[in-house]
Amino acid sequence: MKKIFIKTTALVAAVLAAGQLWAAGATFPLDPFPKAKLNDLAALQNGAKLFINHCLNCHSASAIRYNRLQDLGLTEEQIKENLLFTSDKIGDLMTIAMKPADAKQWFGVLPPDLSLTARSRATYTTSGPDWVYTYMRTFYRDSERPTGWNNLLFENVGMPHVLWDLQGVRTLEKEQIKKSTDEKTGQEVWKKVFTNIDEYGLRTVKQEALPAGGYYHESTQVKWNAQDAAKVKAYDSQIADLVAYMTWMAEPYAKTRVQLGVWVLIFLFIFTIFAWGLNRAYWKDIK
Ligand code: HEC
């Protein structure tokens, strides 16, 4: 038993070190967003600052007013001085000045309103914050895209990697196992495809045939190489702050709802005792 345990942990460690691996047809695996950030006011404030400075140029968040940031412990003065652009009033919604027609011309698509993205990107089995957290950390240079950027989670995305200077330069190695059919014989052939994407987004592709008769399945494995690993780690923490803010923004009342829920349960518990006593009193003479 112990041996098996050691073997599996060794394997898990090996996969982690090598990067991420996923099967054909499946989307890129999501990294868990560190939820503790949701209760960290300093992180939420930093997230708000990042969001307003770097995302509101293209995206709106029109379900939220600037003065709601007071719920994150910011004073009206702090919001006015650090987060409001000259023409905005503290009671204004987080809208943007960019015209939809211009946006379409520049990016090919309209940058969507981000008020609810941390919720709308959730599925039955995966969480919305995990999606945004992974998305913001999987951009790579791609010379074949009009913006010069691509994304592992959101293939051929219209958004450039706006925070790239915070993350630093990274290159990507992809290793894919692929199936194809031999044109002459019509037989199944399996190959390994190595793709290297350098810091300019240029690809070098190498292929090698896998021995016939083996048992294979299609999969993709990626590995990032960062010039400055510490910078990438600091970037991850900044993105966690940003996602914490976006999660709060998608449901500013979440905390109140949970607190209220506790009181409702306490009430129901006490009420049950009374109801049970009353029930007993009613039936006492009948029985
Ligand atoms: C230069 C303009 C621009 C900036 C700045 C920008 N984005 Fe985007 N973003 C886009 C565009 C365009 C899309 C639509 C991409 C598509 O559909 O291909 C997008 C899509 C997204 C999506 C996917 C939404 C969805 O559900 O499909 C998320 C999440 C997102 N952006 C987050 C951010 C965050 C967070 C920031 C700030 C750090 C940011 N964006 C800054 C242009 C921008």
Short mmCIF file of C-alpha atoms and ligand atoms in Angstrom, two decimals:
data_model
loop_
_atom_site.label_atom_id
_atom_site.label_comp_id
_atom_site.label_asym_id
_atom_site.label_seq_id
_atom_site.Cartn_x
_atom_site.Cartn_y
_atom_site.Cartn_z
CA MET A 1 0.00 0.00 0.00
CA LYS A 2 2.74 2.38 1.01
CA LYS A 3 4.65 1.52 -2.15
CA ILE A 4 1.64 2.27 -4.34
CA PHE A 5 1.21 5.57 -2.54
CA ILE A 6 4.82 6.53 -3.10
CA LYS A 7 4.56 5.54 -6.74
CA THR A 8 1.44 7.63 -7.34
CA THR A 9 2.82 10.70 -5.60
CA ALA A 10 6.01 10.40 -7.64
CA LEU A 11 3.91 10.24 -10.78
CA VAL A 12 1.78 13.22 -9.81
CA ALA A 13 4.92 15.21 -9.03
CA ALA A 14 6.39 14.27 -12.41
CA VAL A 15 3.29 15.43 -14.26
CA LEU A 16 3.23 18.72 -12.36
CA ALA A 17 6.86 19.41 -13.11
CA ALA A 18 6.36 18.59 -16.77
CA GLY A 19 3.43 20.93 -17.21
CA GLN A 20 -0.16 20.14 -17.98
CA LEU A 21 -1.56 17.15 -19.79
CA TRP A 22 -5.03 16.72 -21.18
CA ALA A 23 -6.87 14.32 -23.48
CA ALA A 24 -8.15 15.04 -26.97
CA GLY A 25 -11.57 16.68 -27.08
CA ALA A 26 -11.20 17.93 -23.51
CA THR A 27 -10.52 21.61 -22.90
CA PHE A 28 -7.48 22.89 -21.09
CA PRO A 29 -7.56 21.83 -17.40
CA LEU A 30 -8.46 24.67 -15.01
CA ASP A 31 -6.18 25.76 -12.17
CA PRO A 32 -7.94 26.31 -8.83
CA PHE A 33 -8.34 29.99 -7.93
CA PRO A 34 -7.09 30.53 -4.33
CA LYS A 35 -10.45 31.20 -2.62
CA ALA A 36 -8.88 32.66 0.55
CA LYS A 37 -8.42 35.88 -1.45
CA LEU A 38 -12.17 36.45 -1.30
CA ASN A 39 -11.89 37.28 2.41
CA ASP A 40 -8.77 39.40 2.03
CA LEU A 41 -9.70 43.09 1.80
CA ALA A 42 -6.23 44.19 0.66
CA ALA A 43 -6.36 41.64 -2.17
CA LEU A 44 -9.86 42.77 -3.21
CA GLN A 45 -8.75 46.43 -3.21
CA ASN A 46 -5.70 45.59 -5.31
CA GLY A 47 -7.94 43.58 -7.65
CA ALA A 48 -10.26 46.59 -8.05
CA LYS A 49 -7.28 48.82 -8.88
CA LEU A 50 -5.96 46.35 -11.49
CA PHE A 51 -9.40 45.95 -13.00
CA ILE A 52 -10.12 49.67 -13.28
CA ASN A 53 -6.66 50.53 -14.62
CA HIS A 54 -6.19 47.67 -17.09
CA CYS A 55 -9.55 46.22 -18.07
CA LEU A 56 -12.01 49.11 -18.14
CA ASN A 57 -10.36 50.55 -21.26
CA CYS A 58 -12.01 47.87 -23.37
CA HIS A 59 -14.53 46.12 -21.11
CA SER A 60 -17.35 47.72 -19.18
CA ALA A 61 -18.73 46.44 -15.89
CA SER A 62 -22.00 48.25 -16.09
CA ALA A 63 -23.74 46.39 -13.28
CA ILE A 64 -21.51 48.04 -10.71
CA ARG A 65 -21.18 51.63 -9.44
CA TYR A 66 -17.87 53.07 -8.28
CA ASN A 67 -19.31 53.99 -4.88
CA ARG A 68 -20.05 50.30 -4.20
CA LEU A 69 -16.28 49.90 -3.76
CA GLN A 70 -16.88 51.32 -0.29
CA ASP A 71 -17.98 47.78 0.60
CA LEU A 72 -14.35 46.76 0.04
CA GLY A 73 -13.19 49.16 2.74
CA LEU A 74 -12.31 52.06 0.43
CA THR A 75 -13.37 55.57 1.39
CA GLU A 76 -15.12 57.94 -0.99
CA GLU A 77 -11.93 60.05 -1.14
CA GLN A 78 -9.75 57.06 -1.99
CA ILE A 79 -12.08 56.05 -4.79
CA LYS A 80 -12.22 59.60 -6.15
CA GLU A 81 -8.47 60.13 -5.97
CA ASN A 82 -7.15 56.79 -7.16
CA LEU A 83 -9.80 55.06 -9.17
CA LEU A 84 -12.00 57.63 -10.86
CA PHE A 85 -11.08 59.12 -14.20
CA THR A 86 -11.71 62.86 -14.36
CA SER A 87 -15.15 62.79 -15.96
CA ASP A 88 -16.66 60.06 -13.79
CA LYS A 89 -18.76 60.77 -10.74
CA ILE A 90 -18.61 58.47 -7.71
CA GLY A 91 -22.18 57.30 -8.32
CA ASP A 92 -21.49 56.42 -11.95
CA LEU A 93 -21.66 52.92 -13.37
CA MET A 94 -18.42 51.38 -14.67
CA THR A 95 -19.09 52.04 -18.33
CA ILE A 96 -16.54 52.82 -21.04
CA ALA A 97 -16.12 55.39 -23.76
CA MET A 98 -15.09 53.02 -26.55
CA LYS A 99 -17.62 52.78 -29.37
CA PRO A 100 -18.84 49.23 -30.15
CA ALA A 101 -18.20 49.73 -33.89
CA ASP A 102 -14.56 50.69 -33.23
CA ALA A 103 -14.07 47.73 -30.91
CA LYS A 104 -15.38 45.37 -33.55
CA GLN A 105 -13.00 46.78 -36.11
CA TRP A 106 -10.00 46.57 -33.78
CA PHE A 107 -10.53 43.17 -32.21
CA GLY A 108 -12.97 41.46 -34.57
CA VAL A 109 -15.31 40.98 -31.61
CA LEU A 110 -16.86 43.15 -28.94
CA PRO A 111 -15.11 42.92 -25.56
CA PRO A 112 -17.99 41.64 -23.40
CA ASP A 113 -19.21 43.36 -20.23
CA LEU A 114 -17.33 41.71 -17.35
CA SER A 115 -19.81 42.37 -14.50
CA LEU A 116 -20.95 38.76 -14.35
CA THR A 117 -18.16 36.84 -16.11
CA ALA A 118 -16.94 35.18 -12.90
CA ARG A 119 -20.39 33.59 -12.72
CA SER A 120 -21.30 33.17 -16.38
CA ARG A 121 -18.15 31.14 -17.08
CA ALA A 122 -19.13 28.48 -14.54
CA THR A 123 -20.47 25.13 -15.71
CA TYR A 124 -22.08 22.27 -13.77
CA THR A 125 -18.69 20.83 -13.01
CA THR A 126 -16.26 23.77 -13.12
CA SER A 127 -16.13 27.12 -11.35
CA GLY A 128 -16.24 30.52 -13.03
CA PRO A 129 -13.42 32.05 -10.95
CA ASP A 130 -11.20 29.04 -11.85
CA TRP A 131 -11.94 29.73 -15.51
CA VAL A 132 -10.98 33.42 -15.36
CA TYR A 133 -7.92 32.64 -13.19
CA THR A 134 -6.68 30.08 -15.74
CA TYR A 135 -7.59 32.22 -18.76
CA MET A 136 -5.58 35.21 -17.53
CA ARG A 137 -2.50 32.96 -17.04
CA THR A 138 -2.48 31.00 -20.31
CA PHE A 139 -1.71 33.67 -22.90
CA TYR A 140 1.18 32.94 -25.26
CA ARG A 141 2.84 34.83 -28.11
CA ASP A 142 1.52 33.79 -31.51
CA SER A 143 2.78 35.46 -34.67
CA GLU A 144 -0.12 34.01 -36.64
CA ARG A 145 -2.78 35.98 -34.73
CA PRO A 146 -3.67 39.63 -35.54
CA THR A 147 -3.09 40.74 -31.92
CA GLY A 148 0.17 38.75 -31.67
CA TRP A 149 -1.34 36.69 -28.82
CA ASN A 150 -3.21 33.47 -28.36
CA ASN A 151 -4.59 31.61 -25.35
CA LEU A 152 -4.52 27.93 -24.41
CA LEU A 153 -7.91 27.99 -22.69
CA PHE A 154 -9.65 30.32 -25.17
CA GLU A 155 -8.27 29.37 -28.57
CA ASN A 156 -7.81 32.22 -31.06
CA VAL A 157 -9.08 34.77 -28.56
CA GLY A 158 -9.59 38.35 -29.76
CA MET A 159 -8.03 39.84 -26.63
CA PRO A 160 -4.31 40.67 -26.40
CA HIS A 161 -2.35 39.75 -23.26
CA VAL A 162 -2.75 43.20 -21.72
CA LEU A 163 -0.79 42.37 -18.55
CA TRP A 164 2.12 40.66 -20.31
CA ASP A 165 4.74 42.97 -18.79
CA LEU A 166 3.64 41.88 -15.31
CA GLN A 167 4.06 38.21 -16.22
CA GLY A 168 7.31 38.53 -18.17
CA VAL A 169 8.51 36.63 -21.21
CA ARG A 170 7.50 32.98 -21.53
CA THR A 171 7.91 30.39 -24.23
CA LEU A 172 5.78 27.31 -24.73
CA GLU A 173 6.57 23.68 -25.53
CA LYS A 174 3.73 21.51 -26.75
CA GLU A 175 3.89 17.75 -27.08
CA GLN A 176 0.94 16.13 -28.82
CA ILE A 177 0.08 12.54 -29.59
CA LYS A 178 -2.00 12.49 -32.75
CA LYS A 179 -3.71 9.91 -34.89
CA SER A 180 -3.86 10.08 -38.67
CA THR A 181 -4.55 7.74 -41.56
CA ASP A 182 -1.87 6.67 -43.98
CA GLU A 183 -3.01 7.82 -47.44
CA LYS A 184 -1.63 4.76 -49.28
CA THR A 185 -2.49 1.91 -46.96
CA GLY A 186 -5.48 3.49 -45.23
CA GLN A 187 -4.03 2.32 -41.94
CA GLU A 188 -4.03 4.15 -38.65
CA VAL A 189 -0.71 5.79 -37.81
CA TRP A 190 0.23 7.50 -34.58
CA LYS A 191 2.78 10.26 -34.22
CA LYS A 192 4.27 12.56 -31.66
CA VAL A 193 4.31 16.24 -32.60
CA PHE A 194 6.60 18.65 -30.77
CA THR A 195 5.82 22.35 -31.16
CA ASN A 196 8.07 25.04 -29.79
CA ILE A 197 6.71 28.56 -29.66
CA ASP A 198 9.39 31.15 -28.97
CA GLU A 199 9.17 34.60 -27.37
CA TYR A 200 8.22 36.13 -30.75
CA GLY A 201 5.42 33.63 -31.30
CA LEU A 202 7.29 31.75 -34.01
CA ARG A 203 6.78 27.99 -34.21
CA THR A 204 9.18 25.15 -34.83
CA VAL A 205 7.46 21.83 -35.37
CA LYS A 206 9.07 18.39 -35.23
CA GLN A 207 7.32 15.07 -35.74
CA GLU A 208 8.20 11.52 -35.01
CA ALA A 209 6.26 8.36 -35.86
CA LEU A 210 5.33 6.12 -32.95
CA PRO A 211 6.00 2.37 -33.27
CA ALA A 212 3.05 0.56 -34.84
CA GLY A 213 0.95 -1.75 -32.72
CA GLY A 214 1.22 0.27 -29.49
CA TYR A 215 -1.75 1.41 -27.46
CA TYR A 216 -2.06 5.20 -27.74
CA HIS A 217 -4.64 7.89 -27.19
CA GLU A 218 -4.67 11.48 -28.41
CA SER A 219 -3.47 13.99 -25.88
CA THR A 220 -1.69 17.30 -25.47
CA GLN A 221 0.92 18.26 -22.93
CA VAL A 222 2.29 21.75 -22.45
CA LYS A 223 5.22 23.19 -20.58
CA TRP A 224 5.98 26.86 -20.01
CA ASN A 225 9.51 28.16 -19.83
CA ALA A 226 9.72 31.47 -18.04
CA GLN A 227 12.64 33.84 -18.21
CA ASP A 228 11.90 34.93 -14.66
CA ALA A 229 10.01 32.35 -12.56
CA ALA A 230 9.64 34.71 -9.58
CA LYS A 231 7.88 37.23 -11.81
CA VAL A 232 5.42 34.60 -12.98
CA LYS A 233 4.67 33.70 -9.35
CA ALA A 234 4.07 37.36 -8.45
CA TYR A 235 1.83 37.67 -11.52
CA ASP A 236 -0.23 34.65 -10.37
CA SER A 237 -0.84 36.41 -7.07
CA GLN A 238 -1.90 39.64 -8.82
CA ILE A 239 -4.29 37.67 -11.02
CA ALA A 240 -5.73 35.94 -7.96
CA ASP A 241 -6.46 39.43 -6.54
CA LEU A 242 -8.05 40.49 -9.82
CA VAL A 243 -10.23 37.37 -9.95
CA ALA A 244 -11.22 37.85 -6.29
CA TYR A 245 -12.42 41.33 -7.25
CA MET A 246 -14.29 40.01 -10.31
CA THR A 247 -15.92 37.33 -8.16
CA TRP A 248 -17.05 39.93 -5.63
CA MET A 249 -18.29 42.16 -8.48
CA ALA A 250 -20.37 39.31 -9.94
CA GLU A 251 -22.22 38.98 -6.63
CA PRO A 252 -21.47 41.79 -4.17
CA TYR A 253 -24.10 40.44 -1.79
CA ALA A 254 -22.59 36.94 -1.58
CA LYS A 255 -21.19 37.49 1.91
CA THR A 256 -24.44 38.97 3.25
CA ARG A 257 -26.34 36.06 1.74
CA VAL A 258 -24.15 33.52 3.53
CA GLN A 259 -24.37 35.40 6.85
CA LEU A 260 -28.14 35.68 6.51
CA GLY A 261 -28.32 31.95 5.76
CA VAL A 262 -26.69 31.15 9.10
CA TRP A 263 -29.28 33.27 10.96
CA VAL A 264 -32.13 31.65 9.05
CA LEU A 265 -30.86 28.20 10.06
CA ILE A 266 -30.54 29.26 13.71
CA PHE A 267 -34.09 30.64 13.58
CA LEU A 268 -35.44 27.43 12.02
CA PHE A 269 -33.72 25.37 14.70
CA ILE A 270 -35.24 27.38 17.57
CA PHE A 271 -38.62 27.48 15.83
CA THR A 272 -38.57 23.67 15.51
CA ILE A 273 -38.27 23.36 19.30
CA PHE A 274 -41.31 25.62 19.78
CA ALA A 275 -43.33 23.89 17.07
CA TRP A 276 -42.56 20.51 18.55
CA GLY A 277 -43.62 21.71 22.05
CA LEU A 278 -46.81 23.23 20.66
CA ASN A 279 -47.62 20.04 18.77
CA ARG A 280 -47.22 18.05 21.97
CA ALA A 281 -49.46 20.44 23.91
CA TYR A 282 -52.24 20.18 21.27
CA TRP A 283 -52.29 16.40 21.22
CA LYS A 284 -51.97 15.93 24.98
CA ASP A 285 -55.73 15.69 25.70
CA ILE A 286 -56.71 13.90 22.48
CA LYS A 287 -54.41 10.91 22.88
C1 HEC B 1 -7.42 45.94 -25.62
C2 HEC B 1 -8.76 45.64 -25.20
C3 HEC B 1 -8.93 44.72 -24.02
C4 HEC B 1 -8.45 44.91 -22.74
C5 HEC B 1 -7.62 46.08 -22.22
C6 HEC B 1 -8.91 43.79 -21.96
N1 HEC B 1 -9.64 42.94 -22.73
FE1 HEC B 1 -10.55 41.23 -22.12
N2 HEC B 1 -11.30 40.93 -23.98
C7 HEC B 1 -11.09 41.76 -25.06
C8 HEC B 1 -11.78 41.21 -26.21
C9 HEC B 1 -11.79 41.81 -27.62
C10 HEC B 1 -12.43 40.03 -25.77
C11 HEC B 1 -13.29 39.08 -26.60
C12 HEC B 1 -12.44 37.94 -27.03
C13 HEC B 1 -13.15 36.96 -27.96
O1 HEC B 1 -14.35 36.74 -27.84
O2 HEC B 1 -12.43 36.42 -28.82
C14 HEC B 1 -12.08 39.88 -24.36
C15 HEC B 1 -12.51 38.81 -23.58
C16 HEC B 1 -12.28 38.69 -22.23
C17 HEC B 1 -12.76 37.62 -21.38
C18 HEC B 1 -13.61 36.46 -21.82
C19 HEC B 1 -15.04 36.79 -21.56
C20 HEC B 1 -15.95 35.68 -21.97
O3 HEC B 1 -16.70 35.20 -21.11
O4 HEC B 1 -15.90 35.29 -23.15
C21 HEC B 1 -12.32 37.88 -20.12
C22 HEC B 1 -12.59 37.04 -18.86
C23 HEC B 1 -11.55 39.09 -20.17
N3 HEC B 1 -11.54 39.56 -21.47
C24 HEC B 1 -10.93 39.64 -19.08
C25 HEC B 1 -10.18 40.80 -19.12
C26 HEC B 1 -9.52 41.34 -17.97
C27 HEC B 1 -9.58 40.76 -16.57
C28 HEC B 1 -8.87 42.46 -18.40
C29 HEC B 1 -7.99 43.37 -17.56
C30 HEC B 1 -6.81 42.78 -17.00
C31 HEC B 1 -9.12 42.60 -19.82
N4 HEC B 1 -9.93 41.58 -20.22
C32 HEC B 1 -8.63 43.63 -20.61
C33 HEC B 1 -10.35 42.93 -25.08
C34 HEC B 1 -9.69 43.46 -24.00
#
